[in-house]
PDB file of C-alpha atoms in Angstrom:
ATOM      1  CA  GLU A   1       0.000   0.000   0.000  1.00 64.00           C
ATOM      2  CA  ASP A   2       1.173   3.531  -0.820  1.00 71.00           C
ATOM      3  CA  LEU A   3       4.318   2.242  -2.566  1.00 72.00           C
ATOM      4  CA  ALA A   4       6.461   4.749  -4.440  1.00 74.00           C
ATOM      5  CA  TYR A   5       9.678   3.368  -5.864  1.00 75.00           C
ATOM      6  CA  GLY A   6      12.144   4.343  -8.566  1.00 77.00           C
ATOM      7  CA  LEU A   7      14.825   2.052  -9.892  1.00 76.00           C
ATOM      8  CA  PRO A   8      18.077   3.457 -11.313  1.00 77.00           C
ATOM      9  CA  PRO A   9      19.306   2.329 -14.756  1.00 73.00           C
ATOM     10  CA  GLY A  10      20.853  -1.137 -14.532  1.00 72.00           C
ATOM     11  CA  GLY A  11      19.150  -1.833 -11.205  1.00 75.00           C
ATOM     12  CA  VAL A  12      17.883  -5.279 -10.309  1.00 75.00           C
ATOM     13  CA  VAL A  13      14.979  -5.982  -7.976  1.00 76.00           C
ATOM     14  CA  GLY A  14      13.828  -9.115  -6.222  1.00 78.00           C
ATOM     15  CA  VAL A  15      10.432  -9.140  -4.550  1.00 81.00           C
ATOM     16  CA  ILE A  16      10.036 -11.102  -1.333  1.00 85.00           C
ATOM     17  CA  GLY A  17       6.959 -11.310   0.867  1.00 86.00           C
ATOM     18  CA  ARG A  18       4.534 -13.553   2.657  1.00 91.00           C
ATOM     19  CA  ASN A  19       1.782 -15.443   0.822  1.00 89.00           C
ATOM     20  CA  GLY A  20      -1.026 -13.124  -0.190  1.00 88.00           C
ATOM     21  CA  ALA A  21       1.076  -9.961   0.108  1.00 87.00           C
ATOM     22  CA  GLY A  22       0.532  -9.103  -3.574  1.00 86.00           C
ATOM     23  CA  LYS A  23       3.811 -10.145  -5.199  1.00 84.00           C
ATOM     24  CA  THR A  24       2.090 -11.925  -8.084  1.00 83.00           C
ATOM     25  CA  THR A  25      -0.407  -9.083  -8.497  1.00 87.00           C
ATOM     26  CA  LEU A  26       2.470  -6.607  -8.683  1.00 84.00           C
ATOM     27  CA  PHE A  27       4.186  -8.614 -11.410  1.00 81.00           C
ATOM     28  CA  ARG A  28       0.921  -9.003 -13.307  1.00 83.00           C
ATOM     29  CA  MET A  29       0.583  -5.216 -13.271  1.00 85.00           C
ATOM     30  CA  ILE A  30       4.191  -4.753 -14.401  1.00 82.00           C
ATOM     31  CA  VAL A  31       3.738  -7.115 -17.369  1.00 81.00           C
ATOM     32  CA  GLY A  32       0.356  -5.570 -18.236  1.00 81.00           C
ATOM     33  CA  GLN A  33      -1.893  -8.487 -17.290  1.00 84.00           C
ATOM     34  CA  GLU A  34      -3.690  -6.434 -14.623  1.00 88.00           C
ATOM     35  CA  LYS A  35      -4.404  -2.746 -14.017  1.00 88.00           C
ATOM     36  CA  PRO A  36      -3.669  -0.975 -10.713  1.00 86.00           C
ATOM     37  CA  ASP A  37      -6.735  -0.279  -8.531  1.00 86.00           C
ATOM     38  CA  GLY A  38      -5.376   3.222  -8.022  1.00 84.00           C
ATOM     39  CA  GLY A  39      -2.315   5.294  -8.816  1.00 84.00           C
ATOM     40  CA  SER A  40      -0.123   4.595 -11.802  1.00 82.00           C
ATOM     41  CA  LEU A  41       2.659   2.323 -12.934  1.00 81.00           C
ATOM     42  CA  LYS A  42       5.276   3.528 -15.414  1.00 79.00           C
ATOM     43  CA  ILE A  43       7.792   1.183 -17.032  1.00 77.00           C
ATOM     44  CA  GLY A  44      10.783   2.831 -18.763  1.00 75.00           C
ATOM     45  CA  GLU A  45      11.355   2.265 -22.482  1.00 71.00           C
ATOM     46  CA  THR A  46      14.627   0.410 -21.968  1.00 70.00           C
ATOM     47  CA  VAL A  47      13.433  -1.819 -19.127  1.00 73.00           C
ATOM     48  CA  VAL A  48      13.901  -5.536 -19.733  1.00 71.00           C
ATOM     49  CA  LEU A  49      11.654  -7.756 -17.670  1.00 71.00           C
ATOM     50  CA  SER A  50      12.549 -11.330 -16.893  1.00 67.00           C
ATOM     51  CA  TYR A  51       9.538 -13.022 -15.404  1.00 65.00           C
ATOM     52  CA  VAL A  52       8.474 -16.632 -15.200  1.00 61.00           C
ATOM     53  CA  ASP A  53       4.744 -16.974 -14.598  1.00 63.00           C
ATOM     54  CA  GLN A  54       4.229 -19.216 -11.598  1.00 65.00           C
ATOM     55  CA  SER A  55       1.205 -20.877 -13.220  1.00 66.00           C
ATOM     56  CA  ARG A  56       3.499 -22.588 -15.773  1.00 62.00           C
ATOM     57  CA  ASP A  57       0.656 -22.382 -18.339  1.00 68.00           C
ATOM     58  CA  ALA A  58       2.879 -20.432 -20.724  1.00 65.00           C
ATOM     59  CA  LEU A  59       5.838 -22.804 -20.349  1.00 67.00           C
ATOM     60  CA  ASP A  60       6.677 -25.537 -22.821  1.00 73.00           C
ATOM     61  CA  GLY A  61       6.186 -28.851 -21.042  1.00 75.00           C
ATOM     62  CA  GLU A  62       9.135 -30.310 -22.949  1.00 82.00           C
ATOM     63  CA  GLN A  63      11.579 -27.763 -21.484  1.00 77.00           C
ATOM     64  CA  ASN A  64      13.265 -27.930 -18.122  1.00 77.00           C
ATOM     65  CA  VAL A  65      13.431 -24.815 -15.916  1.00 72.00           C
ATOM     66  CA  TRP A  66      16.909 -23.846 -17.167  1.00 78.00           C
ATOM     67  CA  GLN A  67      15.790 -23.998 -20.810  1.00 80.00           C
ATOM     68  CA  ALA A  68      12.646 -21.956 -20.120  1.00 75.00           C
ATOM     69  CA  ILE A  69      14.540 -19.226 -18.245  1.00 74.00           C
ATOM     70  CA  SER A  70      17.318 -19.146 -20.861  1.00 79.00           C
ATOM     71  CA  GLN A  71      14.768 -18.752 -23.635  1.00 77.00           C
ATOM     72  CA  ALA A  72      12.996 -15.940 -21.749  1.00 74.00           C
ATOM     73  CA  LEU A  73      16.312 -14.138 -21.220  1.00 77.00           C
ATOM     74  CA  GLU A  74      17.182 -14.429 -24.925  1.00 80.00           C
ATOM     75  CA  VAL A  75      13.826 -12.908 -25.852  1.00 77.00           C
ATOM     76  CA  GLY A  76      14.379 -10.110 -23.320  1.00 76.00           C
ATOM     77  CA  GLN A  77      17.850  -9.379 -24.653  1.00 79.00           C
ATOM     78  CA  THR A  78      16.554  -9.315 -28.229  1.00 81.00           C
ATOM     79  CA  GLN A  79      13.778  -6.905 -27.256  1.00 80.00           C
ATOM     80  CA  GLN A  80      16.265  -4.703 -25.407  1.00 82.00           C
ATOM     81  CA  ALA A  81      18.567  -4.613 -28.453  1.00 83.00           C
ATOM     82  CA  GLN A  82      15.607  -3.671 -30.665  1.00 85.00           C
ATOM     83  CA  ARG A  83      14.572  -0.851 -28.302  1.00 85.00           C
ATOM     84  CA  ARG A  84      18.167   0.406 -28.168  1.00 87.00           C
ATOM     85  CA  GLU A  85      18.450   0.370 -31.985  1.00 89.00           C
ATOM     86  CA  ARG A  86      15.128   2.198 -32.308  1.00 89.00           C
ATOM     87  CA  ALA A  87      16.252   4.850 -29.809  1.00 90.00           C
ATOM     88  CA  GLU A  88      19.552   5.326 -31.662  1.00 92.00           C
ATOM     89  CA  ILE A  89      17.792   5.716 -35.017  1.00 93.00           C
ATOM     90  CA  GLU A  90      15.264   8.161 -33.547  1.00 92.00           C
ATOM     91  CA  ALA A  91      18.124  10.202 -32.077  1.00 93.00           C
ATOM     92  CA  ARG A  92      19.787  10.366 -35.508  1.00 94.00           C
ATOM     93  CA  LEU A  93      16.462  11.305 -37.114  1.00 94.00           C
ATOM     94  CA  ALA A  94      16.136  14.202 -34.659  1.00 94.00           C
ATOM     95  CA  THR A  95      19.339  15.707 -36.095  1.00 96.00           C
ATOM     96  CA  LEU A  96      17.770  16.146 -39.548  1.00 96.00           C
ATOM     97  CA  THR A  97      16.560  19.615 -40.500  1.00 96.00           C
ATOM     98  CA  SER A  98      12.984  20.087 -41.686  1.00 95.00           C
ATOM     99  CA  ASP A  99      14.272  20.438 -45.266  1.00 96.00           C
ATOM    100  CA  GLU A 100      16.215  17.184 -44.934  1.00 96.00           C
ATOM    101  CA  LEU A 101      13.118  15.464 -43.521  1.00 94.00           C
ATOM    102  CA  GLU A 102      11.146  16.494 -46.613  1.00 94.00           C
ATOM    103  CA  VAL A 103      13.799  14.964 -48.859  1.00 95.00           C
ATOM    104  CA  PHE A 104      13.944  11.891 -46.596  1.00 95.00           C
ATOM    105  CA  ARG A 105      10.175  11.314 -46.899  1.00 92.00           C
ATOM    106  CA  ARG A 106      10.327  11.547 -50.655  1.00 93.00           C
ATOM    107  CA  LEU A 107      13.366   9.271 -50.882  1.00 91.00           C
ATOM    108  CA  LEU A 108      11.496   6.654 -48.879  1.00 90.00           C
ATOM    109  CA  SER A 109       8.547   7.004 -51.234  1.00 88.00           C
ATOM    110  CA  GLY A 110      10.814   6.029 -54.110  1.00 90.00           C
ATOM    111  CA  HIS A 111      11.032   9.416 -55.776  1.00 93.00           C
ATOM    112  CA  PRO A 112      14.156  10.069 -57.884  1.00 94.00           C
ATOM    113  CA  ASN A 113      16.239  13.170 -57.170  1.00 95.00           C
ATOM    114  CA  LYS A 114      14.865  15.092 -60.180  1.00 96.00           C
ATOM    115  CA  ARG A 115      11.273  14.621 -59.032  1.00 96.00           C
ATOM    116  CA  ILE A 116      12.176  15.602 -55.466  1.00 96.00           C
ATOM    117  CA  ALA A 117      13.801  18.768 -56.791  1.00 96.00           C
ATOM    118  CA  SER A 118      10.708  19.551 -58.856  1.00 95.00           C
ATOM    119  CA  ASP A 119       8.248  18.772 -56.015  1.00 95.00           C
ATOM    120  CA  LEU A 120      10.154  20.922 -53.532  1.00 95.00           C
ATOM    121  CA  ASP A 121      11.030  23.615 -56.086  1.00 96.00           C
ATOM    122  CA  ILE A 122      14.753  23.354 -55.352  1.00 96.00           C
ATOM    123  CA  GLY A 123      17.799  22.589 -57.439  1.00 96.00           C
ATOM    124  CA  LEU A 124      18.990  19.061 -58.162  1.00 95.00           C
ATOM    125  CA  ARG A 125      22.333  19.813 -56.487  1.00 97.00           C
ATOM    126  CA  THR A 126      20.467  20.903 -53.330  1.00 96.00           C
ATOM    127  CA  VAL A 127      18.635  17.564 -53.273  1.00 96.00           C
ATOM    128  CA  GLU A 128      21.939  15.726 -53.700  1.00 96.00           C
ATOM    129  CA  LEU A 129      23.515  17.705 -50.821  1.00 97.00           C
ATOM    130  CA  ARG A 130      20.540  17.083 -48.536  1.00 96.00           C
ATOM    131  CA  ARG A 131      20.546  13.420 -49.469  1.00 95.00           C
ATOM    132  CA  SER A 132      24.244  13.216 -48.624  1.00 95.00           C
ATOM    133  CA  ASN A 133      23.615  14.952 -45.285  1.00 96.00           C
ATOM    134  CA  ILE A 134      20.785  12.524 -44.532  1.00 96.00           C
ATOM    135  CA  MET A 135      22.995   9.519 -45.224  1.00 95.00           C
ATOM    136  CA  LYS A 136      25.773  10.918 -43.000  1.00 96.00           C
ATOM    137  CA  LYS A 137      23.510  11.961 -40.127  1.00 96.00           C
ATOM    138  CA  MET A 138      21.558   8.678 -40.206  1.00 95.00           C
ATOM    139  CA  GLN A 139      24.838   6.734 -40.553  1.00 95.00           C
ATOM    140  CA  ALA A 140      23.338   4.809 -43.458  1.00 93.00           C
ATOM    141  CA  THR A 141      25.577   2.937 -45.858  1.00 92.00           C
ATOM    142  CA  SER A 142      23.005   2.693 -48.650  1.00 91.00           C
ATOM    143  CA  LEU A 143      19.425   3.565 -49.548  1.00 90.00           C
ATOM    144  CA  PRO A 144      18.229   0.066 -48.489  1.00 90.00           C
ATOM    145  CA  ASP A 145      19.924   0.656 -45.124  1.00 91.00           C
ATOM    146  CA  LEU A 146      18.061   3.963 -44.817  1.00 92.00           C
ATOM    147  CA  VAL A 147      14.776   2.212 -45.673  1.00 91.00           C
ATOM    148  CA  ARG A 148      15.502  -0.455 -43.041  1.00 90.00           C
ATOM    149  CA  MET A 149      15.983   2.274 -40.432  1.00 91.00           C
ATOM    150  CA  ALA A 150      12.712   3.924 -41.440  1.00 91.00           C
ATOM    151  CA  VAL A 151      10.950   0.583 -41.021  1.00 90.00           C
ATOM    152  CA  VAL A 152      12.500   0.039 -37.560  1.00 88.00           C
ATOM    153  CA  ILE A 153      11.062   3.343 -36.318  1.00 88.00           C
ATOM    154  CA  ASP A 154       7.762   3.095 -38.262  1.00 86.00           C
ATOM    155  CA  PHE A 155       8.658   6.366 -39.987  1.00 84.00           C
ATOM    156  CA  LEU A 156       6.121   6.107 -42.793  1.00 73.00           C
ATOM    157  CA  LYS A 157       3.154   5.003 -40.671  1.00 71.00           C
ATOM    158  CA  PRO A 158       0.550   7.735 -40.160  1.00 66.00           C
ATOM    159  CA  ASP A 159       1.160   7.641 -36.393  1.00 61.00           C
ATOM    160  CA  GLY A 160       4.947   7.176 -36.740  1.00 57.00           C
ATOM    161  CA  PRO A 161       7.595   9.552 -35.362  1.00 60.00           C
ATOM    162  CA  ASN A 162       7.371  12.069 -38.212  1.00 53.00           C
TER     163      ASN A 162
END
């Protein structure tokens, strides 16, 4: 009751308590299976949860405990790496100017440089310079690499980061 707790980056927590104290309920709230009766619960974007449901319903009956925990940790590490990559790409995207973002959107739509220049009423050389700046700032090695980054951050979705 009336718990307020912050965990520093890299922190590890173990929850210990008597039967019925609410440990399982707390974890169900953390993993999104239950909602708090009051107050709020905020999980940071880079948090990696490792949690084995005590009901064992979600576990593969062919696996031993070590295999199940190892598999859960691998999934958690993969998710953490994906969140880290997304954050890095979004940080690079934030360095683009509004003019570069306009060129970026059109590049991702498959428009050639001449059409981009015409659509934006700018010179072809200006498009080439902005495109070069985009590649440098995004640390992309090729146009397919740039497209992959846009996919990772859902750039072209209507509710994406743009």
